[in-house]
PDB file of C-alpha atoms in Angstrom:
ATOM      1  CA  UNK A   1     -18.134  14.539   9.929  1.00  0.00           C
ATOM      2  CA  UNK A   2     -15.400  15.110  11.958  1.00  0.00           C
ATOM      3  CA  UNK A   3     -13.449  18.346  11.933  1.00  0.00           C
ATOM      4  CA  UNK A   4     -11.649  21.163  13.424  1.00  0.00           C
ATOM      5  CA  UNK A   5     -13.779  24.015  14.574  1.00  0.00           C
ATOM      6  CA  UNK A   6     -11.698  27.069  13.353  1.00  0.00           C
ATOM      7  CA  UNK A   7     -12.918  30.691  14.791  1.00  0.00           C
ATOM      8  CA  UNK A   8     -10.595  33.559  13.426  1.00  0.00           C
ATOM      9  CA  UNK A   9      -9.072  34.296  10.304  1.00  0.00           C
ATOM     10  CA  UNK A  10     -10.242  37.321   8.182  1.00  0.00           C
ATOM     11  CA  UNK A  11     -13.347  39.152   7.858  1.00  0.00           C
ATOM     12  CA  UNK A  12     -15.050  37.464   5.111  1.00  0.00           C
ATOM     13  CA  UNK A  13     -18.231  39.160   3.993  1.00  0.00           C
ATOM     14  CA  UNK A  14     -20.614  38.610   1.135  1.00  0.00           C
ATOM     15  CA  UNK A  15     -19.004  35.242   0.694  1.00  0.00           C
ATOM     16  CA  UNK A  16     -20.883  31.789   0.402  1.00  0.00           C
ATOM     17  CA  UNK A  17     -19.354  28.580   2.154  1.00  0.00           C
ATOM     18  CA  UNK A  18     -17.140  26.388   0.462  1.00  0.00           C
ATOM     19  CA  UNK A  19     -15.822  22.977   0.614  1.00  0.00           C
ATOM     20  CA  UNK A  20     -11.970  22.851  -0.341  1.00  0.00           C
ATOM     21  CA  UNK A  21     -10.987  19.149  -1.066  1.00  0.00           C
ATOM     22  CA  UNK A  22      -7.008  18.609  -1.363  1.00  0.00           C
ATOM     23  CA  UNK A  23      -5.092  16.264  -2.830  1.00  0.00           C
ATOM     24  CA  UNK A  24      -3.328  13.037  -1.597  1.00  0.00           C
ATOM     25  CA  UNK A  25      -0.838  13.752   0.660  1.00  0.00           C
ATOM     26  CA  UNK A  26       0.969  11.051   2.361  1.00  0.00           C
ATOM     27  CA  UNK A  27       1.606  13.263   5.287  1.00  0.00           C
ATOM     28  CA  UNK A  28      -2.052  13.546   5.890  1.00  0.00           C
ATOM     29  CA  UNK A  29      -2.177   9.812   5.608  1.00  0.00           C
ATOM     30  CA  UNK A  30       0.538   8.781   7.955  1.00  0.00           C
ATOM     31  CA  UNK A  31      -0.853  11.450  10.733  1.00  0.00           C
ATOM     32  CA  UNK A  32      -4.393   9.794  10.171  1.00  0.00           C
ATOM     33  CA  UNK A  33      -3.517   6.251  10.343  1.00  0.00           C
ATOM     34  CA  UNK A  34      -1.705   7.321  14.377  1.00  0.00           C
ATOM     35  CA  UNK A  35      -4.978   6.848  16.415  1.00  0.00           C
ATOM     36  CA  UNK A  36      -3.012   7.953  19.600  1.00  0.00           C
ATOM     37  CA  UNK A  37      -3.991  11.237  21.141  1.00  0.00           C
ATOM     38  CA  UNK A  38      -0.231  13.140  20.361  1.00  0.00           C
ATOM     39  CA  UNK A  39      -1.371  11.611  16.620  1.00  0.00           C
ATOM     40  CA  UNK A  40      -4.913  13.495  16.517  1.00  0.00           C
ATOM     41  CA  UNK A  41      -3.462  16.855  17.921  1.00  0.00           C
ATOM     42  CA  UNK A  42      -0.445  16.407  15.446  1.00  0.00           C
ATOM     43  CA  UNK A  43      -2.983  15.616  12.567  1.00  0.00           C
ATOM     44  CA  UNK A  44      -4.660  18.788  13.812  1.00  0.00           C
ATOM     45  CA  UNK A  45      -2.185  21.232  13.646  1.00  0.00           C
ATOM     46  CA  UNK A  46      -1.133  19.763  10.438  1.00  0.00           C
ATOM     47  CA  UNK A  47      -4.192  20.258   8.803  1.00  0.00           C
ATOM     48  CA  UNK A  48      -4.923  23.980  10.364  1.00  0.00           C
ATOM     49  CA  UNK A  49      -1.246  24.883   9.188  1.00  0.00           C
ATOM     50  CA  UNK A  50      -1.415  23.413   5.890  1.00  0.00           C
ATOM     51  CA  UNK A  51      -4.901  25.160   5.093  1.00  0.00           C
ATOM     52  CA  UNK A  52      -4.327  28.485   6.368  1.00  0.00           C
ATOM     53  CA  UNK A  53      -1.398  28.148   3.925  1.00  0.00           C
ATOM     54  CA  UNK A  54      -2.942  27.509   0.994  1.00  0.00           C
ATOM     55  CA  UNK A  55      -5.513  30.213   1.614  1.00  0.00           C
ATOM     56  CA  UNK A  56      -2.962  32.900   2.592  1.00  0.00           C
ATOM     57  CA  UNK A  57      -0.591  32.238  -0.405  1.00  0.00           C
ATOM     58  CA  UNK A  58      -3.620  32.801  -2.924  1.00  0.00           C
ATOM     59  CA  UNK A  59      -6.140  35.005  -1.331  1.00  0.00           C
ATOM     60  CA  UNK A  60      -5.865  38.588   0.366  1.00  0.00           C
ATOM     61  CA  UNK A  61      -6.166  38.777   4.085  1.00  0.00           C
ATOM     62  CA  UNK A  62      -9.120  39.865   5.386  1.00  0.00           C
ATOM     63  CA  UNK A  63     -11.752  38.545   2.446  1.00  0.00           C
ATOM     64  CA  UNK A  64     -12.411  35.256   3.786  1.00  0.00           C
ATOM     65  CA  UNK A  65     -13.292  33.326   6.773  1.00  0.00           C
ATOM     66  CA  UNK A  66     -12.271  29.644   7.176  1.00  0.00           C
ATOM     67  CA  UNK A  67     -15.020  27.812   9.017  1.00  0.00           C
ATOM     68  CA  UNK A  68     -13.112  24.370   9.778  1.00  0.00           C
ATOM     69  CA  UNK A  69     -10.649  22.130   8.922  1.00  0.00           C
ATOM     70  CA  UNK A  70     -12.123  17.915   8.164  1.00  0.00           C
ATOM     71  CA  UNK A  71      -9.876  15.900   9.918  1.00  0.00           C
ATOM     72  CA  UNK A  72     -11.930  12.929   8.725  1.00  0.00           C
ATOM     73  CA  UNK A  73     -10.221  13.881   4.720  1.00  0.00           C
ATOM     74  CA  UNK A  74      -8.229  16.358   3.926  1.00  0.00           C
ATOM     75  CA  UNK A  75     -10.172  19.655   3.089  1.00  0.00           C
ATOM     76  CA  UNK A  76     -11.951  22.300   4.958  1.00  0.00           C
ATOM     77  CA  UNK A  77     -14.793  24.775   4.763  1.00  0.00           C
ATOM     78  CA  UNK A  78     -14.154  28.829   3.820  1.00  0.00           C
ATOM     79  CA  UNK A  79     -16.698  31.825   3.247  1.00  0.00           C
ATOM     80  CA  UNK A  80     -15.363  33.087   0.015  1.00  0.00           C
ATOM     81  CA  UNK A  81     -16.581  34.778  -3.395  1.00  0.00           C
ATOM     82  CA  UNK A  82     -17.173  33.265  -6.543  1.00  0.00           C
ATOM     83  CA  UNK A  83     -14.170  34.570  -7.755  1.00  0.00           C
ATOM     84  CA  UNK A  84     -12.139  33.567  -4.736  1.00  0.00           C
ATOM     85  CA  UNK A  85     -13.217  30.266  -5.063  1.00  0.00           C
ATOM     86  CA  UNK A  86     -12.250  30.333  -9.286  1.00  0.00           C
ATOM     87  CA  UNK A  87      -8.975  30.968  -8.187  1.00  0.00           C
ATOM     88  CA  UNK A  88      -8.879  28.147  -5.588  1.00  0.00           C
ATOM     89  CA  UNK A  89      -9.706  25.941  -8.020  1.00  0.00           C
ATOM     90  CA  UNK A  90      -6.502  26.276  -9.854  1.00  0.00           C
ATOM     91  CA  UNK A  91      -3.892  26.461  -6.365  1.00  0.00           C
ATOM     92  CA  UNK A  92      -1.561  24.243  -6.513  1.00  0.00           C
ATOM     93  CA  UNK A  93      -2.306  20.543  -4.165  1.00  0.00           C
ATOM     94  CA  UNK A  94      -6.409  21.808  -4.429  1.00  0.00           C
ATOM     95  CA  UNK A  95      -8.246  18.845  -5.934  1.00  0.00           C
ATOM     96  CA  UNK A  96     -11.975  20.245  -5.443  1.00  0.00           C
ATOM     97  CA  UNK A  97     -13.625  23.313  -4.521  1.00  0.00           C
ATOM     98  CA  UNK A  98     -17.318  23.131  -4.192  1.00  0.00           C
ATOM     99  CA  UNK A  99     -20.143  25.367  -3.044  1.00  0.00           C
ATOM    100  CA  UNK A 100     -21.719  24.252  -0.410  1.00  0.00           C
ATOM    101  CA  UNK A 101     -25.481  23.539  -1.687  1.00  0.00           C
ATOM    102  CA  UNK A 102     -26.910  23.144   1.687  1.00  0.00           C
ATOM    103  CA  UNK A 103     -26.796  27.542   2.383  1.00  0.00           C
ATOM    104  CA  UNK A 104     -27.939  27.702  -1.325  1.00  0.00           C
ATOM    105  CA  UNK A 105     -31.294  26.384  -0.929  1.00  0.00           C
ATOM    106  CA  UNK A 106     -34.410  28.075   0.737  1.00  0.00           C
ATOM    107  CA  UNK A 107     -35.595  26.852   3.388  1.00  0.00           C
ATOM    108  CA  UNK A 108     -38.165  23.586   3.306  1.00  0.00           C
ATOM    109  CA  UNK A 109     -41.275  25.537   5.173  1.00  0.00           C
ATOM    110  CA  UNK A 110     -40.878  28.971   3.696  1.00  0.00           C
ATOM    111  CA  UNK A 111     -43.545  30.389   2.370  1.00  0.00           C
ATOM    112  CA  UNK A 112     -44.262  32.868  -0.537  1.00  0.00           C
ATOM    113  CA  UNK A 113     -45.843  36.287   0.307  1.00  0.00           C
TER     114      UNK A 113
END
């Protein structure tokens, strides 16, 4: 999957990772369908702008972490809280929040002691 590698952003902490799923935005679409290089770096910024807006309008500063931006649909990944993520759910333009089941699972060759 394509995305946008995101580094800073809050602190985070005792959060699990998250995939955020928006809704159709015709914005999104028109940057995606320009397959120039100004296109990709314009549908980056977009994306990274638009994200870090949505997080900062419904979540205090400093209690999540977003992980990336997907360039390849419009969503990203975030370390949040259960509760963080309830209230996600309900933002306005979020279509999906899901926890990411991958972290959830234990490991294939653990072993029981």
């Amino acid at each position: 999957m394509q995305e946008n590698r995101y580094g800073g952003g809050g602190g985070g902490g005792g959060g699990a990772c998250y995939f955020v799923f928006m809704n159709y935005d015709p914005e999104y679409e028109r940057l995606r369908a320009d397959r120039s290089g100004e296109g990709a770096h314009e549908l980056d910024e977009y994306l990274s702008r638009k994200h870090d807006g949505v997080l900062g309008r419904c979540l205090e500063p400093g209690t999540y972490r977003k992980v990336s931006s997907f360039l390849i649909v419009d969503g990203f990944s975030v370390e949040i809280t259960e509760e963080q993520a309830y209230v996600l759910r309900s933002a306005e333009g979020v279509r999906v929040v899901e926890k990411n089941q991958d972290q959830a699972a234990p490991p294939i060759n653990a072993t029981a002691s």
